[in-house]
PDB file of C-alpha atoms in Angstrom:
ATOM      1  CA  MET C1083      10.571 -10.738  20.311  1.00 57.00           C
ATOM      2  CA  THR C1084      12.771  -8.115  18.647  1.00 61.00           C
ATOM      3  CA  ARG C1085      13.210  -4.764  20.331  1.00 82.00           C
ATOM      4  CA  GLN C1086      14.749  -3.019  17.353  1.00 89.00           C
ATOM      5  CA  PRO C1087      12.942  -0.199  15.562  1.00 94.00           C
ATOM      6  CA  VAL C1088      12.027  -0.661  11.915  1.00 95.00           C
ATOM      7  CA  ASN C1089      13.586   1.929   9.621  1.00 97.00           C
ATOM      8  CA  LEU C1090      11.183   2.295   6.692  1.00 97.00           C
ATOM      9  CA  ALA C1091      13.666   4.144   4.454  1.00 96.00           C
ATOM     10  CA  GLU C1092      16.181   1.351   5.005  1.00 97.00           C
ATOM     11  CA  LYS C1093      13.604  -1.307   4.154  1.00 97.00           C
ATOM     12  CA  LEU C1094      12.601   0.592   0.989  1.00 97.00           C
ATOM     13  CA  SER C1095      16.254   0.678  -0.112  1.00 97.00           C
ATOM     14  CA  LEU C1096      16.321  -3.139  -0.252  1.00 97.00           C
ATOM     15  CA  PHE C1097      14.167  -3.492  -3.383  1.00 96.00           C
ATOM     16  CA  SER C1098      13.319  -1.658  -6.607  1.00 96.00           C
ATOM     17  CA  GLU C1099      10.137  -3.302  -7.947  1.00 95.00           C
ATOM     18  CA  HIS C1100       6.961  -1.248  -8.160  1.00 95.00           C
ATOM     19  CA  TRP C1101       3.573  -2.427  -6.840  1.00 93.00           C
ATOM     20  CA  SER C1102       5.208  -5.268  -4.895  1.00 92.00           C
ATOM     21  CA  PRO C1103       4.491  -4.797  -1.161  1.00 94.00           C
ATOM     22  CA  ARG C1104       7.089  -5.924   1.381  1.00 95.00           C
ATOM     23  CA  ILE C1105       6.042  -6.864   4.908  1.00 95.00           C
ATOM     24  CA  VAL C1106       8.108  -5.020   7.541  1.00 96.00           C
ATOM     25  CA  GLY C1107       6.111  -5.957  10.641  1.00 95.00           C
ATOM     26  CA  SER C1108       2.773  -7.056  11.993  1.00 93.00           C
ATOM     27  CA  PHE C1109       0.359  -6.323  14.815  1.00 92.00           C
ATOM     28  CA  ASN C1110      -3.045  -7.700  15.838  1.00 95.00           C
ATOM     29  CA  GLY C1111      -3.359  -9.799  12.695  1.00 94.00           C
ATOM     30  CA  HIS C1112      -2.394  -6.942  10.369  1.00 93.00           C
ATOM     31  CA  ASP C1113       0.605  -6.611   8.054  1.00 93.00           C
ATOM     32  CA  LEU C1114       2.671  -3.418   8.010  1.00 96.00           C
ATOM     33  CA  MET C1115       4.053  -3.077   4.494  1.00 95.00           C
ATOM     34  CA  VAL C1116       6.111  -0.681   2.430  1.00 97.00           C
ATOM     35  CA  VAL C1117       5.685  -0.432  -1.314  1.00 96.00           C
ATOM     36  CA  LYS C1118       7.180   1.571  -4.155  1.00 97.00           C
ATOM     37  CA  VAL C1119       4.603   2.696  -6.694  1.00 97.00           C
ATOM     38  CA  LYS C1120       4.839   4.352 -10.088  1.00 98.00           C
ATOM     39  CA  GLY C1121       2.278   4.557 -12.860  1.00 97.00           C
ATOM     40  CA  GLU C1122      -1.255   3.248 -12.552  1.00 96.00           C
ATOM     41  CA  PHE C1123      -2.360   0.205 -10.597  1.00 94.00           C
ATOM     42  CA  THR C1124      -5.523  -1.727 -11.412  1.00 92.00           C
ATOM     43  CA  TRP C1125      -9.060  -0.734 -10.435  1.00 95.00           C
ATOM     44  CA  HIS C1126     -10.074  -2.968  -7.538  1.00 92.00           C
ATOM     45  CA  SER C1127     -11.875  -3.135  -4.210  1.00 92.00           C
ATOM     46  CA  HIS C1128     -11.586  -5.045  -0.963  1.00 89.00           C
ATOM     47  CA  PRO C1129     -15.014  -6.380   0.029  1.00 90.00           C
ATOM     48  CA  ASP C1130     -14.040  -7.282   3.601  1.00 90.00           C
ATOM     49  CA  THR C1131     -11.586  -4.599   4.717  1.00 91.00           C
ATOM     50  CA  ASP C1132     -10.690  -0.930   4.514  1.00 93.00           C
ATOM     51  CA  ASP C1133      -7.470   0.002   2.651  1.00 93.00           C
ATOM     52  CA  PHE C1134      -4.970   2.206   4.572  1.00 96.00           C
ATOM     53  CA  PHE C1135      -2.405   4.349   2.704  1.00 97.00           C
ATOM     54  CA  GLN C1136       0.270   6.648   4.176  1.00 98.00           C
ATOM     55  CA  VAL C1137       2.587   8.417   1.754  1.00 98.00           C
ATOM     56  CA  LEU C1138       6.188   8.477   2.976  1.00 98.00           C
ATOM     57  CA  SER C1139       7.628  10.299  -0.062  1.00 98.00           C
ATOM     58  CA  GLY C1140       6.248  11.426  -3.405  1.00 98.00           C
ATOM     59  CA  ARG C1141       2.594  11.941  -4.308  1.00 98.00           C
ATOM     60  CA  LEU C1142      -0.180   9.368  -4.663  1.00 98.00           C
ATOM     61  CA  THR C1143      -3.587   9.891  -6.209  1.00 98.00           C
ATOM     62  CA  ILE C1144      -6.266   7.413  -5.245  1.00 98.00           C
ATOM     63  CA  ARG C1145      -8.882   7.449  -7.981  1.00 98.00           C
ATOM     64  CA  MET C1146     -12.394   6.519  -6.950  1.00 98.00           C
ATOM     65  CA  ARG C1147     -15.577   6.550  -9.002  1.00 97.00           C
ATOM     66  CA  ASP C1148     -16.949   9.573  -7.085  1.00 96.00           C
ATOM     67  CA  GLY C1149     -13.720  11.621  -7.010  1.00 97.00           C
ATOM     68  CA  ASP C1150      -9.984  11.486  -6.426  1.00 98.00           C
ATOM     69  CA  VAL C1151      -7.893  11.984  -3.285  1.00 98.00           C
ATOM     70  CA  THR C1152      -4.264  13.106  -3.639  1.00 98.00           C
ATOM     71  CA  LEU C1153      -1.785  12.490  -0.821  1.00 98.00           C
ATOM     72  CA  GLY C1154       1.628  13.987  -0.153  1.00 98.00           C
ATOM     73  CA  PRO C1155       4.317  12.993   2.350  1.00 98.00           C
ATOM     74  CA  GLY C1156       2.955  12.383   5.839  1.00 98.00           C
ATOM     75  CA  GLU C1157      -0.668  12.190   4.696  1.00 98.00           C
ATOM     76  CA  ILE C1158      -2.954   9.195   5.126  1.00 98.00           C
ATOM     77  CA  TYR C1159      -6.222   8.083   3.589  1.00 98.00           C
ATOM     78  CA  VAL C1160      -8.411   5.069   4.277  1.00 97.00           C
ATOM     79  CA  VAL C1161     -10.470   3.734   1.371  1.00 96.00           C
ATOM     80  CA  PRO C1162     -13.617   2.229   2.912  1.00 96.00           C
ATOM     81  CA  LYS C1163     -14.212  -1.470   2.338  1.00 94.00           C
ATOM     82  CA  GLY C1164     -16.014  -2.252  -0.889  1.00 95.00           C
ATOM     83  CA  VAL C1165     -15.102   1.077  -2.557  1.00 97.00           C
ATOM     84  CA  GLU C1166     -13.518   0.588  -5.977  1.00 96.00           C
ATOM     85  CA  HIS C1167     -10.258   2.506  -6.306  1.00 97.00           C
ATOM     86  CA  CYS C1168      -7.140   2.834  -8.450  1.00 97.00           C
ATOM     87  CA  PRO C1169      -3.877   4.185  -6.994  1.00 97.00           C
ATOM     88  CA  VAL C1170      -1.747   6.273  -9.396  1.00 98.00           C
ATOM     89  CA  ALA C1171       1.675   7.905  -8.994  1.00 98.00           C
ATOM     90  CA  GLU C1172       3.301  10.006 -11.724  1.00 97.00           C
ATOM     91  CA  THR C1173       6.753   9.601 -10.139  1.00 98.00           C
ATOM     92  CA  GLU C1174       8.081   6.916  -7.823  1.00 98.00           C
ATOM     93  CA  THR C1175       6.260   7.200  -4.519  1.00 98.00           C
ATOM     94  CA  HIS C1176       6.884   5.306  -1.284  1.00 98.00           C
ATOM     95  CA  VAL C1177       3.862   4.202   0.731  1.00 98.00           C
ATOM     96  CA  LEU C1178       3.142   2.503   4.039  1.00 98.00           C
ATOM     97  CA  LEU C1179       0.195   0.095   3.868  1.00 96.00           C
ATOM     98  CA  ILE C1180      -1.635  -1.543   6.768  1.00 94.00           C
ATOM     99  CA  GLU C1181      -4.120  -4.330   6.129  1.00 90.00           C
ATOM    100  CA  PRO C1182      -5.256  -7.636   7.591  1.00 89.00           C
ATOM    101  CA  SER C1183      -2.691 -10.381   6.974  1.00 87.00           C
ATOM    102  CA  GLY C1184      -3.360 -12.234   3.744  1.00 77.00           C
ATOM    103  CA  THR C1185      -5.346  -9.439   2.063  1.00 76.00           C
ATOM    104  CA  PRO C1186      -4.639  -9.569  -1.706  1.00 64.00           C
ATOM    105  CA  ASN C1187      -3.443  -6.188  -3.039  1.00 62.00           C
ATOM    106  CA  THR C1188      -5.786  -6.430  -6.042  1.00 56.00           C
ATOM    107  CA  GLY C1189      -8.745  -7.643  -4.005  1.00 58.00           C
ATOM    108  CA  ASP C1190      -8.450 -10.957  -5.899  1.00 60.00           C
ATOM    109  CA  PRO C1191      -6.054 -13.730  -4.785  1.00 58.00           C
ATOM    110  CA  GLU C1192      -5.686 -14.866  -8.428  1.00 64.00           C
ATOM    111  CA  THR C1193      -4.121 -11.565  -9.570  1.00 60.00           C
ATOM    112  CA  ALA C1194      -2.475 -10.337  -6.345  1.00 58.00           C
ATOM    113  CA  ALA C1195       1.244  -9.705  -5.960  1.00 61.00           C
ATOM    114  CA  GLN C1196       3.064 -12.155  -3.736  1.00 65.00           C
ATOM    115  CA  LYS C1197       3.949 -10.383  -0.482  1.00 66.00           C
ATOM    116  CA  THR C1198       7.358 -11.081   0.982  1.00 73.00           C
ATOM    117  CA  GLU C1199       8.861 -10.195   4.322  1.00 78.00           C
ATOM    118  CA  ILE C1200      12.023  -8.106   4.514  1.00 79.00           C
TER     119      ILE C1200
END
């Protein structure tokens, strides 16, 4: 077991791709991931789990059919399971995600980004 803290800014400096989550830790069957986002993602939902977002830097708008939520640094939002949503960032934004291990980022394993550990 490692006893070293995880520096999220350091982990984010190790890659440049957008919409490609990187696993930085885990707990109780959940992945802790950082991701760089820019532009619009795809509309999707997660039928079996909520979707946790915490903005580390930048601004993220989570579009939902019944209204949008915009997050700034230090803010979190949890999209309830089954709710269709579409994350959008006008400029590069860094986000912490927490979700059950193996959850596809598009809600569909066929179209999901491959998650790697860093």
